[in-house]
Amino acid sequence: MHKITFIPGDGIGPEISNLAKRCLAAMGVQVEWEEVIAGEEAVKRFDTPLPDSTIQSIRKNKVAIKGPITTPVGGGFRSVNVQMRQELGLYACLRPYKSFAGTKSRYRDIDLVVIRENSEDLYAGIEFKQGEEDTRKIIADIQRLKGSEVSPDSAISIKPISRCASERIFRFAFEYAKKNGRRKITAVHKANIMKYTDGLFLGMGREISREYPEIEFEDRIVDNMCMQLILKPERYDVLVLPNLYGDIISDLCAGLVGGLGMSPGANIGDDIALFEPTHGSAPKYKGKNKVNPTAMLLSVVLMLRHLKENAAAERLEKAIQEVIREGKVVTYDLGGSAGTKEMGEEIIKQCEMQN
Ligand code: NAD
């Protein structure tokens, strides 16, 4: 029996995350769910978007699955998703992007893995608001220490990149590549401009790569990487990126495999793993029974592999592949007119048939 923390999420979250539970039940995977909340619902009930009880539940069970959670733009509370990854030490974000026959993508045979550093960079949450006293102090310090002129009406965000977090993410990536038979790691950066931060990240990649001579190592500047992925995605295998570029390139890769509805993810630490789709809460589709449940269900596949439930993982992945290949009961982004629920039911039916 697996004990798993379940966070339904908001927006489209509950529609897709409940299907995750149903798939596991259909395949007879024994799970005791512990349901907790985060986001707006938690603000209403506990006066905080990330209650301690939610963090405690994940710490205790060590495995969690969550639906997407809305982050207010430009104000309101800090991203619960970022906060959760930081508090739980989930330093590696793993996102596989694989072509499925039947999707509307312009590309075939995509097989890429994005490994995003999750704990620092511009996502560290160190920001100074325009016009505040502390911001004026920071601007004065920059002038004093670096002699650089920063407009006094600026807001400031700090980008920390550390030696230890860079080493940790590259080690994670090389170990992942070794265990999963991947051939090459590409470090993605902008070290030509950010010589100290991205330079340190790249330097650690080079250093760790010497311990893994069997895996090819190369690097690309992030803007060039965007173009290369559109022109020749087949040349790449595992991409390792600092937090911000990782977020952006993830969506680009999602576009290569048919969109965000096809893109699963996992946030992994030393002993805790949290599984969630790459996409957000798509508020415009909330309650409309519209979105593709695949990203969520492929995140379940990743979770099953993590739990060493390999047979169930294969079965669910095959069921998803079959439903998309047939193309009869699929959502709008896959060229169909089925709802989330109907596509989910079809996948569950396929899972049962493969028993
Ligand atoms: P989004 O990923 O929610 O949606 C962008 C667009 O992608 C949607 O409008 C839709 O056209 C498409 N899309 C997304 N999921 C889909 C699916 N399953 N099937 C089909 N199409 C799908 O991005 P956004 O609109 O920029 O963000 C909405 C909210 O989600 C924001 O508050 C953001 O902060 C949050 N967010 C949360 C997470 C997370 O919980 N991990 C991740 C990203 C964004």
Short mmCIF file of N, CA, C and O and ligand atoms in Angstrom, two decimals, residues 9-10 12 16 40 66-73 79-82 85 95 116 247 251 258-263 267 276-285 290-296 331-334 340, ligand 1:
data_model
loop_
_atom_site.label_atom_id
_atom_site.label_comp_id
_atom_site.label_asym_id
_atom_site.label_seq_id
_atom_site.Cartn_x
_atom_site.Cartn_y
_atom_site.Cartn_z
N GLY A 9 -5.35 21.01 -6.51
CA GLY A 9 -5.05 22.22 -7.28
C GLY A 9 -6.30 23.04 -7.51
O GLY A 9 -7.38 22.72 -7.01
N ASP A 10 -6.15 24.14 -8.29
CA ASP A 10 -7.34 24.95 -8.59
C ASP A 10 -7.44 25.16 -10.10
O ASP A 10 -6.70 24.56 -10.87
N ILE A 12 -8.28 24.34 -13.57
CA ILE A 12 -8.61 23.02 -14.15
C ILE A 12 -8.09 21.86 -13.29
O ILE A 12 -8.33 20.70 -13.61
N ILE A 16 -8.59 17.35 -13.68
CA ILE A 16 -7.59 16.39 -14.17
C ILE A 16 -7.00 15.55 -13.04
O ILE A 16 -6.71 14.38 -13.25
N GLU A 40 -5.55 29.30 -3.44
CA GLU A 40 -6.63 30.20 -2.99
C GLU A 40 -7.55 29.57 -1.96
O GLU A 40 -7.99 30.21 -1.00
N LYS A 66 0.11 16.57 -7.53
CA LYS A 66 -0.69 17.79 -7.40
C LYS A 66 -1.19 18.29 -8.75
O LYS A 66 -0.53 18.14 -9.78
N GLY A 67 -2.36 18.90 -8.70
CA GLY A 67 -2.87 19.63 -9.85
C GLY A 67 -2.25 21.02 -9.83
O GLY A 67 -1.67 21.43 -8.83
N PRO A 68 -2.36 21.77 -10.95
CA PRO A 68 -1.77 23.11 -10.99
C PRO A 68 -2.44 24.08 -10.03
O PRO A 68 -3.61 23.91 -9.68
N ILE A 69 -1.68 25.08 -9.62
CA ILE A 69 -2.20 26.09 -8.69
C ILE A 69 -1.94 27.48 -9.25
O ILE A 69 -0.83 27.80 -9.68
N THR A 70 -2.96 28.32 -9.23
CA THR A 70 -2.88 29.68 -9.77
C THR A 70 -1.99 30.56 -8.90
O THR A 70 -2.06 30.49 -7.67
N THR A 71 -1.16 31.39 -9.57
CA THR A 71 -0.35 32.38 -8.85
C THR A 71 -0.83 33.76 -9.30
O THR A 71 -0.85 34.04 -10.50
N PRO A 72 -1.21 34.64 -8.34
CA PRO A 72 -1.62 35.98 -8.76
C PRO A 72 -0.46 36.69 -9.49
O PRO A 72 0.69 36.53 -9.08
N VAL A 73 -0.76 37.44 -10.56
CA VAL A 73 0.29 38.11 -11.34
C VAL A 73 0.57 39.50 -10.77
O VAL A 73 -0.37 40.26 -10.51
N SER A 79 4.35 32.47 -5.54
CA SER A 79 3.96 31.20 -6.15
C SER A 79 4.06 30.06 -5.13
O SER A 79 5.12 29.81 -4.56
N VAL A 80 2.93 29.38 -4.93
CA VAL A 80 2.90 28.23 -4.02
C VAL A 80 3.79 27.12 -4.57
O VAL A 80 4.43 26.38 -3.82
N ASN A 81 3.82 27.04 -5.91
CA ASN A 81 4.59 25.98 -6.54
C ASN A 81 6.08 26.15 -6.27
O ASN A 81 6.78 25.22 -5.90
N VAL A 82 6.55 27.40 -6.42
CA VAL A 82 7.96 27.70 -6.18
C VAL A 82 8.28 27.50 -4.70
O VAL A 82 9.28 26.87 -4.33
N ARG A 85 8.55 23.82 -3.76
CA ARG A 85 9.80 23.21 -4.23
C ARG A 85 10.95 23.63 -3.32
O ARG A 85 11.81 22.83 -2.98
N ARG A 95 11.42 16.85 -16.71
CA ARG A 95 10.29 16.91 -17.65
C ARG A 95 10.61 16.20 -18.96
O ARG A 95 11.35 16.73 -19.79
N ARG A 116 15.60 20.91 -15.00
CA ARG A 116 15.64 22.32 -14.60
C ARG A 116 16.04 22.43 -13.13
O ARG A 116 15.47 21.73 -12.29
N ASP A 247 12.30 26.94 -17.19
CA ASP A 247 10.86 27.17 -17.26
C ASP A 247 10.45 27.49 -18.70
O ASP A 247 9.50 26.93 -19.24
N ASP A 251 8.32 25.03 -21.89
CA ASP A 251 7.13 25.30 -22.70
C ASP A 251 7.45 25.17 -24.19
O ASP A 251 6.62 24.71 -24.98
N GLY A 258 3.18 18.76 -29.09
CA GLY A 258 1.73 18.90 -29.22
C GLY A 258 1.09 19.77 -28.17
O GLY A 258 -0.13 19.85 -28.10
N GLY A 259 1.89 20.41 -27.32
CA GLY A 259 1.33 21.39 -26.40
C GLY A 259 1.44 21.01 -24.94
O GLY A 259 1.89 19.91 -24.59
N LEU A 260 1.00 21.95 -24.10
CA LEU A 260 1.14 21.76 -22.65
C LEU A 260 0.32 20.57 -22.15
O LEU A 260 0.66 19.96 -21.14
N GLY A 261 -0.72 20.25 -22.85
CA GLY A 261 -1.57 19.12 -22.45
C GLY A 261 -0.85 17.78 -22.53
O GLY A 261 -1.34 16.76 -22.04
N MET A 262 0.34 17.77 -23.17
CA MET A 262 1.09 16.52 -23.37
C MET A 262 2.35 16.44 -22.51
O MET A 262 3.18 15.57 -22.73
N SER A 263 2.51 17.38 -21.56
CA SER A 263 3.82 17.55 -20.93
C SER A 263 3.81 17.33 -19.41
O SER A 263 3.41 18.20 -18.65
N ASN A 267 9.08 16.98 -9.58
CA ASN A 267 10.03 17.78 -8.80
C ASN A 267 10.64 16.84 -7.78
O ASN A 267 9.91 16.26 -6.96
N GLU A 276 3.62 16.58 -11.04
CA GLU A 276 2.61 17.54 -11.52
C GLU A 276 2.84 17.82 -12.99
O GLU A 276 3.97 17.71 -13.47
N PRO A 277 1.77 18.20 -13.73
CA PRO A 277 1.99 18.54 -15.13
C PRO A 277 2.80 19.83 -15.26
O PRO A 277 2.88 20.61 -14.32
N THR A 278 3.39 20.05 -16.45
CA THR A 278 4.13 21.30 -16.71
C THR A 278 3.19 22.49 -16.74
O THR A 278 3.56 23.59 -16.34
N HIS A 279 1.97 22.26 -17.23
CA HIS A 279 1.07 23.40 -17.43
C HIS A 279 0.51 23.96 -16.13
O HIS A 279 0.60 23.34 -15.07
N GLY A 280 -0.10 25.15 -16.27
CA GLY A 280 -0.71 25.80 -15.13
C GLY A 280 -2.20 25.49 -15.01
O GLY A 280 -2.69 24.50 -15.58
N SER A 281 -2.91 26.38 -14.32
CA SER A 281 -4.30 26.11 -13.96
C SER A 281 -5.31 26.53 -15.04
O SER A 281 -6.51 26.43 -14.84
N ALA A 282 -4.78 27.04 -16.19
CA ALA A 282 -5.60 27.45 -17.34
C ALA A 282 -6.98 27.98 -16.92
O ALA A 282 -8.01 27.41 -17.28
N PRO A 283 -7.02 29.10 -16.17
CA PRO A 283 -8.29 29.55 -15.56
C PRO A 283 -9.43 29.71 -16.55
O PRO A 283 -10.59 29.47 -16.20
N LYS A 284 -9.11 30.04 -17.82
CA LYS A 284 -10.23 30.25 -18.77
C LYS A 284 -10.99 28.96 -19.07
O LYS A 284 -12.12 28.99 -19.54
N TYR A 285 -10.39 27.81 -18.79
CA TYR A 285 -11.05 26.54 -19.04
C TYR A 285 -11.61 25.89 -17.77
O TYR A 285 -12.14 24.78 -17.82
N LYS A 290 -12.78 20.73 -20.66
CA LYS A 290 -12.21 21.03 -21.98
C LYS A 290 -10.78 20.50 -22.15
O LYS A 290 -10.40 20.05 -23.22
N VAL A 291 -9.96 20.61 -21.09
CA VAL A 291 -8.51 20.41 -21.29
C VAL A 291 -8.10 18.93 -21.35
O VAL A 291 -8.82 18.05 -20.88
N ASN A 292 -6.93 18.76 -21.92
CA ASN A 292 -6.35 17.43 -22.10
C ASN A 292 -5.80 16.89 -20.76
O ASN A 292 -4.96 17.53 -20.15
N PRO A 293 -6.27 15.72 -20.33
CA PRO A 293 -5.77 15.19 -19.05
C PRO A 293 -4.41 14.48 -19.17
O PRO A 293 -3.88 13.99 -18.18
N THR A 294 -3.84 14.41 -20.41
CA THR A 294 -2.64 13.58 -20.62
C THR A 294 -1.45 14.00 -19.77
O THR A 294 -0.76 13.14 -19.19
N ALA A 295 -1.18 15.32 -19.69
CA ALA A 295 0.00 15.77 -18.93
C ALA A 295 -0.09 15.28 -17.49
O ALA A 295 0.89 14.82 -16.91
N MET A 296 -1.29 15.36 -16.94
CA MET A 296 -1.50 14.89 -15.56
C MET A 296 -1.28 13.38 -15.47
O MET A 296 -0.60 12.89 -14.57
N THR A 331 -9.27 15.40 -26.70
CA THR A 331 -9.66 16.80 -26.46
C THR A 331 -9.28 17.72 -27.63
O THR A 331 -8.58 17.30 -28.55
N TYR A 332 -9.71 18.97 -27.54
CA TYR A 332 -9.58 19.93 -28.64
C TYR A 332 -8.15 20.10 -29.15
O TYR A 332 -7.91 20.21 -30.35
N ASP A 333 -7.18 20.10 -28.21
CA ASP A 333 -5.78 20.33 -28.59
C ASP A 333 -5.22 19.16 -29.40
O ASP A 333 -4.17 19.28 -30.03
N LEU A 334 -5.92 18.02 -29.37
CA LEU A 334 -5.48 16.85 -30.15
C LEU A 334 -6.38 16.69 -31.38
O LEU A 334 -6.39 15.65 -32.02
N THR A 340 -12.59 16.58 -21.09
CA THR A 340 -11.57 16.01 -20.20
C THR A 340 -12.04 14.67 -19.64
O THR A 340 -11.31 13.68 -19.64
P1 NAD B 1 -1.35 27.56 -18.39
O1 NAD B 1 -0.34 26.48 -18.54
O2 NAD B 1 -2.32 27.42 -17.29
O3 NAD B 1 -2.19 27.68 -19.74
C1 NAD B 1 -1.72 28.28 -20.93
C2 NAD B 1 -2.55 27.74 -22.09
O4 NAD B 1 -2.08 26.44 -22.42
C3 NAD B 1 -4.03 27.55 -21.78
O5 NAD B 1 -4.75 28.71 -21.96
C4 NAD B 1 -4.39 26.48 -22.78
O6 NAD B 1 -4.60 27.04 -24.04
C5 NAD B 1 -3.16 25.61 -22.80
N1 NAD B 1 -3.24 24.49 -21.87
C6 NAD B 1 -2.75 24.40 -20.60
N2 NAD B 1 -3.00 23.21 -20.08
C7 NAD B 1 -3.67 22.51 -21.01
C8 NAD B 1 -4.22 21.19 -21.08
N3 NAD B 1 -4.12 20.32 -20.05
N4 NAD B 1 -4.86 20.81 -22.21
C9 NAD B 1 -4.95 21.65 -23.24
N5 NAD B 1 -4.47 22.89 -23.28
C10 NAD B 1 -3.82 23.31 -22.17
O7 NAD B 1 -0.52 28.92 -18.29
P2 NAD B 1 -0.96 30.37 -17.80
O8 NAD B 1 -2.30 30.71 -18.37
O9 NAD B 1 0.21 31.20 -18.10
O10 NAD B 1 -1.08 30.22 -16.23
C11 NAD B 1 -2.30 30.10 -15.51
C12 NAD B 1 -2.00 30.02 -14.03
O11 NAD B 1 -1.31 28.81 -13.71
C13 NAD B 1 -1.09 31.16 -13.53
O12 NAD B 1 -1.59 31.60 -12.30
C14 NAD B 1 0.27 30.50 -13.36
O13 NAD B 1 1.05 31.12 -12.38
C15 NAD B 1 -0.15 29.10 -12.92
N6 NAD B 1 0.86 28.06 -13.18
C16 NAD B 1 0.94 27.06 -12.27
C17 NAD B 1 1.81 26.01 -12.49
C18 NAD B 1 1.86 24.91 -11.46
O14 NAD B 1 0.91 24.74 -10.70
N7 NAD B 1 2.90 24.13 -11.42
C19 NAD B 1 2.61 25.96 -13.64
C20 NAD B 1 2.48 27.00 -14.57
C21 NAD B 1 1.60 28.05 -14.33
#
